[in-house]
Coordinates of N, CA, C and O and ligand atoms in Angstrom, one line a residue:
M755 N -8.6 -9.1 44.5 CA -9.4 -9.0 43.2 C -8.5 -10.4 42.2 O -7.9 -10.0 41.9
S756 N -9.4 -11.4 42.3 CA -9.2 -12.4 40.2 C -9.4 -11.5 39.4 O -10.3 -10.4 39.2
T757 N -8.2 -11.7 38.4 CA -8.8 -10.6 37.4 C -8.6 -11.6 35.7 O -8.3 -11.9 35.0
A758 N -7.4 -12.8 36.2 CA -7.0 -13.4 35.5 C -7.8 -15.0 34.9 O -7.6 -16.3 34.3
G759 N -9.0 -15.0 35.2 CA -10.1 -15.9 36.0 C -10.8 -16.9 34.4 O -10.7 -15.8 33.0
P760 N -11.8 -17.4 34.1 CA -12.3 -17.6 33.2 C -13.2 -16.6 33.4 O -13.7 -16.0 33.8
H761 N -13.4 -16.2 31.8 CA -14.4 -15.1 31.4 C -15.7 -15.3 31.4 O -16.4 -14.3 32.2
D762 N -16.2 -17.2 31.8 CA -17.6 -17.1 32.6 C -17.9 -16.3 34.4 O -18.1 -16.7 34.5
V763 N -16.7 -16.0 34.6 CA -16.8 -15.5 36.1 C -16.9 -14.0 36.2 O -15.8 -13.3 36.4
G764 N -17.2 -13.5 37.0 CA -17.5 -12.3 36.9 C -16.5 -11.9 38.0 O -16.4 -12.2 38.9
V765 N -16.0 -10.4 37.5 CA -15.2 -10.0 38.7 C -16.0 -8.7 39.4 O -16.5 -7.8 38.5
P766 N -16.3 -8.6 40.4 CA -17.0 -7.2 40.5 C -16.4 -5.8 41.2 O -15.3 -5.9 41.3
V767 N -16.8 -5.0 40.7 CA -16.2 -4.3 40.1 C -17.2 -3.2 41.1 O -18.2 -2.1 40.3
G768 N -16.9 -2.5 42.3 CA -17.6 -1.6 43.1 C -18.7 -2.7 43.6 O -19.4 -3.9 43.7
P769 N -20.0 -1.5 44.2 CA -20.6 -2.3 44.6 C -22.2 -2.5 43.8 O -22.7 -3.1 43.4
R770 N -22.2 -1.7 41.9 CA -23.2 -2.3 41.7 C -22.4 -2.9 40.5 O -23.2 -2.5 39.4
T771 N -21.3 -2.7 39.7 CA -20.4 -3.1 38.1 C -20.2 -4.4 38.6 O -19.3 -4.6 39.5
T772 N -20.3 -5.7 37.6 CA -19.3 -6.3 37.6 C -18.6 -6.7 36.0 O -19.5 -6.6 35.2
L773 N -17.5 -7.2 36.2 CA -16.6 -7.7 34.8 C -17.2 -9.1 34.5 O -16.9 -9.6 34.8
R774 N -17.9 -9.4 33.1 CA -18.2 -11.0 33.1 C -17.2 -11.0 31.2 O -17.5 -9.8 30.6
G775 N -18.0 -12.2 30.5 CA -17.3 -11.9 29.2 C -18.7 -11.7 29.3 O -20.5 -12.1 29.3
F776 N -18.6 -11.9 27.4 CA -19.5 -11.3 25.9 C -20.2 -12.1 26.2 O -20.4 -13.8 26.3
R777 N -21.8 -12.3 25.9 CA -22.8 -12.7 26.2 C -23.8 -12.4 25.1 O -24.0 -11.4 24.6
P778 N -24.3 -13.6 23.8 CA -25.0 -13.6 23.1 C -26.4 -12.2 23.2 O -26.6 -11.2 22.4
G779 N -26.5 -11.7 24.2 CA -28.1 -11.9 24.5 C -27.5 -9.6 24.8 O -27.9 -8.8 24.9
D780 N -26.0 -9.4 25.2 CA -25.3 -8.0 25.2 C -25.7 -7.6 24.1 O -25.1 -6.3 24.4
L781 N -25.7 -8.1 22.5 CA -25.4 -7.5 21.1 C -26.5 -6.7 21.3 O -25.6 -5.1 20.8
E782 N -27.7 -6.1 21.6 CA -28.4 -5.0 21.3 C -28.1 -4.2 21.8 O -28.1 -2.6 22.0
T783 N -27.6 -3.8 23.4 CA -27.4 -2.9 24.4 C -25.7 -2.5 23.9 O -25.4 -1.1 24.0
I784 N -25.1 -3.3 23.3 CA -23.9 -3.1 23.1 C -23.9 -2.4 21.8 O -22.9 -0.6 21.4
M785 N -24.2 -3.0 21.0 CA -24.4 -2.1 19.8 C -25.4 -0.2 20.1 O -24.3 0.9 19.3
E786 N -25.5 -0.3 20.7 CA -26.1 0.8 21.0 C -25.6 1.9 21.9 O -25.3 3.2 21.6
I787 N -24.7 1.0 22.6 CA -23.2 1.5 23.6 C -22.1 2.2 21.5 O -22.1 3.2 22.3
V788 N -21.8 1.6 21.1 CA -20.9 2.0 20.0 C -21.5 3.1 19.1 O -20.9 3.5 19.0
A789 N -22.9 3.1 19.2 CA -23.4 4.0 18.2 C -23.3 5.2 19.1 O -22.9 6.0 18.1
E790 N -23.5 5.4 20.4 CA -23.7 7.2 20.4 C -21.8 6.7 21.0 O -21.6 8.4 21.2
A791 N -21.4 6.4 21.1 CA -20.0 6.6 22.4 C -19.1 6.6 20.7 O -18.1 6.8 20.5
L792 N -19.1 5.9 19.8 CA -17.7 5.2 19.2 C -18.6 6.0 17.4 O -17.5 5.9 16.4
R793 N -19.7 6.5 17.2 CA -20.2 7.1 16.8 C -19.7 6.1 15.1 O -20.3 6.2 13.7
E794 N -20.4 4.2 15.4 CA -19.8 3.3 14.1 C -21.2 2.0 13.9 O -21.7 2.3 15.4
R795 N -21.4 2.1 13.1 CA -21.8 0.4 13.1 C -21.4 -1.0 12.6 O -21.1 -0.6 11.8
Y796 N -21.0 -1.9 13.4 CA -20.0 -2.6 13.2 C -21.2 -3.9 12.7 O -21.8 -4.0 13.1
E797 N -21.1 -4.9 11.8 CA -21.4 -5.7 11.7 C -21.9 -6.9 12.6 O -21.4 -6.9 13.4
P798 N -23.0 -7.2 12.8 CA -23.5 -7.7 13.8 C -23.3 -9.6 14.4 O -22.5 -9.0 15.8
G799 N -22.4 -10.0 13.6 CA -22.2 -10.9 13.5 C -20.8 -11.0 14.1 O -19.6 -12.4 14.4
L800 N -19.6 -10.1 13.9 CA -18.9 -9.5 14.1 C -18.1 -9.5 16.0 O -17.4 -10.9 16.4
Y801 N -19.4 -9.6 17.0 CA -19.0 -9.2 17.8 C -18.8 -11.0 18.6 O -17.8 -11.3 19.1
A802 N -19.5 -11.7 18.5 CA -19.9 -13.2 18.5 C -18.4 -13.7 18.0 O -17.6 -14.5 18.6
T803 N -18.1 -13.7 17.3 CA -17.2 -14.1 16.5 C -15.7 -13.6 16.5 O -14.9 -14.6 17.0
L804 N -15.4 -12.8 17.3 CA -14.5 -11.9 17.5 C -14.6 -12.7 19.5 O -13.1 -13.2 19.9
S805 N -15.6 -12.3 19.6 CA -15.7 -12.7 21.2 C -15.2 -14.6 21.3 O -14.7 -15.4 22.3
A806 N -15.4 -15.5 20.4 CA -15.3 -16.5 20.6 C -13.6 -17.4 20.1 O -12.8 -17.9 20.3
D807 N -12.6 -16.1 19.3 CA -11.7 -15.6 19.3 C -10.7 -15.9 20.4 O -9.7 -17.0 21.2
W808 N -11.3 -14.8 21.3 CA -10.5 -15.1 22.2 C -12.4 -14.0 23.3 O -11.8 -12.6 23.9
P809 N -12.6 -15.6 23.9 CA -13.6 -14.9 24.9 C -12.7 -14.3 26.0 O -14.0 -13.1 26.4
D810 N -11.9 -14.4 26.8 CA -11.4 -13.7 27.7 C -10.9 -11.9 27.0 O -11.0 -11.2 28.6
G811 N -10.6 -11.8 26.0 CA -10.6 -10.4 26.0 C -11.2 -9.6 25.4 O -11.4 -8.2 25.2
F812 N -13.1 -10.3 25.9 CA -14.1 -9.6 25.3 C -14.4 -9.2 26.8 O -15.2 -10.2 26.8
L813 N -14.7 -8.2 27.5 CA -15.2 -7.8 28.5 C -16.0 -7.1 28.2 O -15.9 -5.6 28.0
V814 N -17.4 -7.3 29.2 CA -18.5 -6.4 29.3 C -18.6 -5.7 31.0 O -18.5 -6.9 32.0
A815 N -19.3 -5.0 30.9 CA -19.3 -5.0 32.8 C -20.9 -4.3 32.6 O -21.2 -3.8 31.7
V816 N -21.3 -4.9 33.6 CA -22.7 -5.1 33.8 C -23.0 -4.3 35.3 O -22.7 -4.3 35.7
D817 N -24.7 -3.5 35.1 CA -25.1 -3.1 36.2 C -26.0 -4.3 37.0 O -26.1 -6.0 36.6
D818 N -25.8 -3.9 38.2 CA -27.1 -4.7 39.2 C -27.9 -5.8 38.1 O -28.9 -6.6 38.5
A819 N -28.2 -4.6 37.4 CA -29.6 -6.0 36.3 C -29.4 -6.9 35.5 O -29.3 -7.2 34.5
D820 N -27.6 -6.6 35.2 CA -27.1 -7.6 34.9 C -27.0 -6.6 33.2 O -27.2 -7.2 32.0
R821 N -27.2 -5.8 32.9 CA -27.0 -5.0 31.2 C -26.0 -4.5 31.3 O -25.4 -3.3 32.1
P822 N -25.6 -4.5 30.1 CA -23.9 -3.7 30.1 C -24.0 -2.6 29.9 O -25.0 -1.5 29.5
I823 N -22.6 -1.7 31.1 CA -23.5 -0.5 30.6 C -21.6 0.0 30.4 O -21.1 1.1 30.2
G824 N -21.0 -0.8 29.9 CA -19.5 -0.4 28.6 C -18.8 -2.1 28.8 O -19.3 -2.9 28.9
F825 N -17.9 -1.5 27.7 CA -17.2 -2.7 26.9 C -16.2 -2.6 26.8 O -15.6 -1.5 26.6
L826 N -15.2 -3.6 26.7 CA -13.8 -3.3 25.7 C -13.9 -5.0 24.9 O -13.4 -6.5 26.0
L827 N -13.4 -5.1 24.1 CA -13.1 -6.0 23.1 C -12.3 -5.9 22.8 O -11.6 -5.0 21.9
G828 N -10.8 -7.0 22.6 CA -9.9 -6.5 22.2 C -9.1 -8.1 21.6 O -10.6 -9.2 22.1
V829 N -8.6 -8.0 20.9 CA -8.4 -9.3 20.0 C -6.4 -9.2 20.0 O -5.9 -8.9 20.4
H830 N -6.2 -10.6 19.3 CA -4.6 -11.2 19.5 C -4.7 -11.7 18.0 O -5.0 -12.8 17.2
Q831 N -4.3 -10.7 17.4 CA -4.5 -10.7 15.7 C -2.0 -11.1 15.8 O -2.1 -11.4 14.6
V832 N -1.6 -10.8 15.9 CA -0.5 -10.4 15.6 C 0.2 -10.9 17.1 O -0.3 -10.9 18.2
A833 N 1.5 -11.2 16.9 CA 2.4 -12.4 17.9 C 2.3 -11.4 18.9 O 3.4 -10.8 18.7
G834 N 2.4 -12.3 20.4 CA 2.4 -11.4 21.4 C 1.8 -10.1 21.8 O 2.3 -9.6 22.8
E835 N 1.1 -9.9 20.8 CA -0.1 -8.2 20.8 C -1.7 -8.3 20.9 O -1.5 -9.7 20.4
G836 N -0.7 -7.6 22.6 CA -3.5 -7.8 22.5 C -3.5 -6.6 21.6 O -2.9 -5.6 22.3
R837 N -4.2 -6.2 21.2 CA -4.8 -4.8 20.6 C -6.4 -4.4 21.3 O -7.2 -5.1 20.9
V838 N -6.4 -3.7 21.4 CA -8.3 -3.0 22.0 C -8.7 -2.9 20.6 O -8.1 -1.6 20.1
L839 N -9.7 -3.2 20.4 CA -10.0 -3.1 19.4 C -11.4 -1.7 19.2 O -11.9 -1.2 18.1
M840 N -12.0 -2.2 20.5 CA -13.4 -1.0 20.5 C -13.6 -1.2 22.7 O -13.0 -1.9 22.9
F841 N -13.4 0.1 22.6 CA -13.7 0.5 23.8 C -14.4 1.8 24.3 O -14.5 2.7 24.0
A842 N -15.7 1.3 25.2 CA -17.0 2.1 25.5 C -17.6 2.1 26.4 O -17.9 0.5 27.2
V843 N -17.8 2.8 27.1 CA -18.5 3.1 28.7 C -19.9 4.4 28.0 O -19.7 4.7 27.7
D844 N -21.1 3.5 28.1 CA -22.5 4.4 28.1 C -22.0 5.5 29.0 O -21.2 5.5 30.2
R845 N -22.6 6.8 28.1 CA -22.5 7.6 28.5 C -23.0 8.7 30.3 O -22.8 9.6 31.2
R846 N -23.7 7.4 30.1 CA -24.3 7.6 31.7 C -23.7 7.4 32.6 O -23.7 7.4 33.8
A847 N -23.4 6.3 32.6 CA -21.6 5.4 33.9 C -20.8 5.6 33.5 O -19.6 5.3 34.2
R848 N -20.3 7.1 32.7 CA -18.3 7.9 32.8 C -18.3 7.9 34.1 O -19.2 8.7 34.8
R849 N -16.9 8.3 33.6 CA -16.3 8.7 35.1 C -16.5 8.1 36.9 O -16.6 8.8 37.8
E850 N -16.9 6.6 36.8 CA -16.8 6.4 38.3 C -15.9 5.4 37.8 O -16.1 4.3 38.8
G851 N -15.4 4.8 37.5 CA -14.4 4.2 36.9 C -14.2 2.8 36.0 O -14.2 2.2 36.3
V852 N -15.6 2.8 35.3 CA -15.6 1.6 34.9 C -14.5 1.7 33.7 O -14.4 0.0 33.8
G853 N -14.3 2.4 33.1 CA -13.8 2.5 31.6 C -11.8 1.5 32.7 O -11.4 1.3 31.9
T854 N -11.5 2.2 33.8 CA -10.0 2.0 34.2 C -10.5 0.2 34.7 O -9.2 -0.1 34.3
E855 N -11.7 -0.2 35.0 CA -11.3 -1.2 35.8 C -11.4 -2.3 34.4 O -11.3 -3.4 34.3
L856 N -12.3 -1.6 33.1 CA -12.3 -2.2 31.9 C -10.6 -3.0 31.7 O -10.1 -3.8 31.3
M857 N -10.5 -1.8 31.4 CA -8.8 -1.7 31.0 C -7.9 -2.4 32.1 O -6.8 -3.3 31.9
R858 N -7.6 -2.3 33.3 CA -6.8 -3.0 34.3 C -7.0 -4.5 34.2 O -6.5 -4.9 33.8
T859 N -8.7 -4.4 33.4 CA -8.6 -6.5 33.1 C -8.3 -6.6 32.2 O -7.4 -7.9 32.1
F860 N -8.4 -5.7 31.5 CA -7.7 -6.7 29.8 C -6.3 -6.8 30.1 O -5.7 -7.4 29.5
L861 N -5.4 -5.4 30.4 CA -3.8 -6.0 30.7 C -4.1 -7.1 31.1 O -3.2 -7.5 31.0
D862 N -4.3 -7.4 32.5 CA -4.1 -8.8 33.5 C -4.4 -9.7 32.4 O -3.6 -10.6 32.7
R863 N -5.6 -9.7 31.5 CA -6.0 -10.8 30.7 C -5.0 -11.3 29.5 O -4.7 -12.3 28.8
C864 N -4.5 -9.6 28.9 CA -3.3 -9.9 27.9 C -2.1 -10.5 28.7 O -1.2 -12.1 27.9
R865 N -2.1 -9.8 30.4 CA -0.9 -11.1 30.4 C -0.7 -12.5 30.6 O 0.4 -13.2 31.4
A866 N -2.1 -12.7 31.7 CA -2.5 -14.4 31.5 C -2.5 -15.1 30.6 O -2.1 -15.8 30.1
R867 N -2.4 -14.1 29.3 CA -2.3 -14.8 28.0 C -0.9 -15.6 27.7 O -0.3 -15.7 26.6
G868 N -0.4 -14.2 28.0 CA 1.7 -14.5 27.6 C 1.8 -13.5 26.3 O 3.4 -13.9 26.4
L869 N 1.0 -12.0 26.5 CA 1.7 -11.7 25.3 C 2.6 -10.6 25.4 O 2.5 -9.7 27.5
R870 N 3.2 -9.5 25.2 CA 4.2 -8.2 26.3 C 3.5 -7.5 25.8 O 4.4 -6.9 25.9
R871 N 2.9 -6.7 24.5 CA 2.6 -6.0 24.4 C 1.5 -5.8 24.2 O 0.6 -6.7 23.6
A872 N 0.7 -4.3 24.6 CA -1.1 -4.0 24.6 C -0.9 -2.6 22.9 O 0.3 -2.0 23.1
T873 N -1.8 -3.1 22.8 CA -2.0 -1.6 21.2 C -3.3 -1.8 21.2 O -4.3 -1.9 21.4
L874 N -3.3 -0.1 21.2 CA -5.3 1.1 19.9 C -4.7 1.4 19.5 O -3.6 2.1 19.2
E875 N -5.9 2.5 19.0 CA -5.6 3.3 17.8 C -7.1 4.0 19.0 O -7.6 4.2 19.3
V876 N -6.9 5.6 19.0 CA -7.6 6.4 19.3 C -7.7 8.2 18.9 O -6.7 8.0 17.8
R877 N -8.8 8.9 18.6 CA -8.9 9.6 17.1 C -7.8 10.9 18.4 O -7.7 10.8 19.5
V878 N -7.1 11.7 17.5 CA -7.0 12.6 18.5 C -6.8 13.8 18.8 O -6.3 14.0 20.3
G879 N -8.0 13.6 18.6 CA -8.7 14.9 19.3 C -9.8 14.8 20.8 O -10.2 15.1 21.9
N880 N -9.6 13.1 20.9 CA -10.5 12.3 21.9 C -9.3 12.7 23.3 O -9.2 11.7 23.9
A881 N -9.6 13.5 24.5 CA -8.9 14.0 25.0 C -9.2 13.4 25.9 O -7.9 12.6 27.4
A882 N -10.0 13.1 26.7 CA -11.1 11.6 27.7 C -10.4 10.3 27.4 O -9.3 10.0 28.3
A883 N -10.2 9.6 25.8 CA -9.7 8.7 26.3 C -8.1 8.6 26.4 O -7.2 7.9 27.3
L884 N -7.8 10.0 25.7 CA -6.1 9.7 25.7 C -5.6 10.3 27.5 O -4.4 9.7 27.5
R885 N -6.5 10.5 27.8 CA -5.7 10.7 29.5 C -6.4 9.5 30.5 O -5.1 9.0 31.3
L886 N -6.7 9.2 30.2 CA -7.1 7.1 30.5 C -5.5 6.5 30.1 O -5.0 5.7 31.0
Y887 N -5.3 6.8 28.3 CA -4.4 5.5 27.9 C -3.1 6.5 28.4 O -2.0 5.6 29.1
A888 N -3.0 7.7 29.3 CA -1.7 8.0 29.3 C -1.3 7.3 31.4 O -0.8 6.8 31.4
R889 N -2.6 7.1 31.7 CA -2.6 6.5 32.8 C -1.7 5.4 33.2 O -1.5 5.0 34.3
F890 N -2.2 4.5 31.7 CA -2.1 2.9 32.0 C -0.7 3.4 31.4 O -0.8 2.7 30.2
R891 N -0.3 3.9 31.3 CA 1.7 4.0 30.0 C 1.3 3.7 28.7 O 2.6 3.0 28.1
F892 N 0.0 4.0 28.7 CA 0.6 3.8 26.4 C 1.1 5.0 26.5 O 0.8 6.2 26.9
S893 N 1.6 5.0 25.6 CA 2.3 6.2 24.9 C 1.7 5.9 23.0 O 2.1 5.1 22.7
V894 N 2.0 7.2 22.3 CA 1.6 7.1 20.6 C 3.1 6.8 20.7 O 5.0 7.5 20.2
V895 N 2.7 5.4 19.6 CA 4.1 5.0 18.7 C 3.9 5.8 17.3 O 4.6 5.5 16.2
D896 N 2.8 5.9 16.8 CA 2.5 6.7 15.0 C 1.7 8.3 15.1 O 0.2 7.0 15.7
L897 N 1.5 8.1 14.1 CA 0.5 9.0 13.4 C -0.2 8.5 12.6 O 0.6 8.3 11.9
L898 N -1.9 7.7 12.8 CA -2.2 7.3 11.5 C -3.0 8.5 10.9 O -4.3 9.4 11.1
R899 N -2.7 8.8 9.4 CA -3.5 10.4 9.3 C -4.6 9.7 8.1 O -5.1 8.9 7.9
G900 N -6.2 10.4 8.3 CA -6.9 10.5 8.0 C -7.7 8.9 8.1 O -8.5 7.9 7.5
Y901 N -7.3 8.3 9.3 CA -7.6 6.8 10.0 C -8.9 6.8 10.0 O -9.4 5.6 9.6
Y902 N -10.0 7.5 10.9 CA -10.9 7.7 10.8 C -11.8 7.8 10.0 O -11.2 8.8 9.2
S903 N -13.1 7.0 9.5 CA -13.9 7.5 8.0 C -14.2 8.8 8.3 O -14.7 9.6 6.7
D904 N -14.3 9.8 8.9 CA -14.6 11.4 8.9 C -13.4 12.4 8.5 O -13.4 13.2 8.1
G905 N -12.3 11.3 8.5 CA -11.3 11.6 8.7 C -9.9 12.3 8.9 O -9.5 12.6 9.5
E906 N -10.6 12.2 10.6 CA -9.8 12.7 11.5 C -9.0 11.7 11.6 O -9.0 11.2 11.6
N907 N -7.9 12.4 12.2 CA -6.2 11.7 12.6 C -6.5 10.3 13.5 O -7.4 11.1 14.6
G908 N -5.8 9.7 13.6 CA -5.6 8.5 14.8 C -3.4 9.1 15.3 O -2.9 9.0 14.9
Y909 N -4.4 8.5 16.2 CA -2.7 7.7 17.0 C -2.9 6.6 17.5 O -3.9 5.7 17.6
Q910 N -1.8 6.0 17.1 CA -1.3 4.4 17.5 C -0.8 4.4 18.7 O 0.2 5.5 19.0
M911 N -1.0 4.0 20.0 CA -0.4 3.6 20.6 C -0.6 2.9 21.2 O -0.8 1.3 20.7
A912 N 1.0 2.4 22.2 CA 1.6 0.9 22.5 C 2.2 0.8 24.2 O 2.0 2.3 24.2
R913 N 2.0 0.2 24.4 CA 3.1 0.0 25.8 C 2.8 -2.1 26.1 O 2.7 -2.7 25.8
D914 N 4.2 -2.2 27.0 CA 4.7 -3.2 27.3 C 3.6 -3.8 27.9 O 3.6 -2.8 29.2
L915 N 3.4 -4.8 28.5 CA 3.0 -5.7 29.5 C 3.9 -6.1 30.3 O 4.5 -7.0 30.2
N916 N 4.4 -5.1 31.3 CA 5.5 -6.3 32.6 C 5.1 -6.0 34.0 O 3.9 -4.9 33.2
Ligands
COA1755 C1 -13.1 6.9 27.4 C2 -13.8 6.4 28.1 C3 -13.6 4.0 27.8 C4 -13.4 5.9 29.5 O1 -14.5 5.4 30.2 P1 -15.0 6.1 32.4 O2 -15.2 4.4 32.7 O3 -15.3 7.2 31.8 O4 -13.1 6.2 33.1 P2 -12.9 6.3 33.9 O5 -14.5 6.9 34.9 O6 -12.5 5.5 34.2 O7 -11.3 7.1 33.8 C5 -10.3 7.2 34.5 C6 -9.5 8.5 33.5 O8 -10.1 8.9 32.6 C7 -9.9 10.1 32.8 N1 -11.2 10.7 32.3 C8 -12.1 10.1 31.5 N2 -13.0 10.7 30.8 C9 -12.3 11.7 31.5 C10 -13.2 13.2 30.6 N3 -14.3 13.2 30.3 N4 -12.3 14.1 30.4 C11 -10.5 13.9 30.6 N5 -10.8 13.2 31.6 C12 -10.8 12.0 31.0 C13 -9.4 10.8 33.5 O9 -8.0 10.6 33.4 C14 -10.0 9.6 34.8 O10 -9.7 10.1 35.7 P3 -10.2 10.4 37.4 O11 -11.8 10.2 36.4 O12 -10.0 10.3 38.3 O13 -9.6 11.8 36.4 C15 -15.2 6.7 28.2 O14 -15.1 8.0 28.7 C16 -15.9 6.5 26.7 O15 -16.8 5.8 26.4 N6 -15.8 7.5 25.8 C17 -16.8 7.5 24.6 C18 -16.1 6.3 23.8 C19 -14.2 6.5 23.7 O16 -13.4 7.4 23.5 N7 -14.1 5.4 23.4 C20 -12.2 5.0 23.5 C21 -12.2 5.2 21.7 S1 -10.6 5.0 21.7

């Protein structure tokens, strides 16, 4: 499977799911996924701005009707580092490997850009995400006290890209 191609070339993930770059028409569905999965609402313009900064870092998983069922929004703000800013799969599509393919492809895109490290933040109580990140060899590098708006602590996690 090719994973380092241009952002507008879809990467097939199984029979019904494809990974492709963000398109403006995805915004409404992605904001619904964010509201449910991350319990946050970000300013709508943020998505297009970050996509323009690094199109290959914003991966959208779509179903066979081209409707988003998950996404990973990565940013490149620190030299040599890719950071997962948002990552969520629609709850109806979870546990089918979509999150794994999003993360695998994101790490490939980081390598294609010559980045040497990947980082992310996660709620200390998010067992599902922690398990996925451990499988991708992320490890905890810092405890972020009161990091989330409801006061929950976060972990900063990181891994080398080799
Ligand atoms: C985290 C998330 C993106 C994973 O997406 P997904 O498509 O369900 O992930 P996958 O199907 O690829 O699962 C990969 C592995 O992650 C772990 N995992 C995923 N969901 C899990 C769960 N509910 N409980 C325990 N482990 C889980 C497992 O190790 C799983 O592998 P397995 O199914 O072979 O055991 C998804 O659960 C989600 O959107 N959660 C809410 C938002 C969120 O927490 N985002 C991360 C913020 S840091």
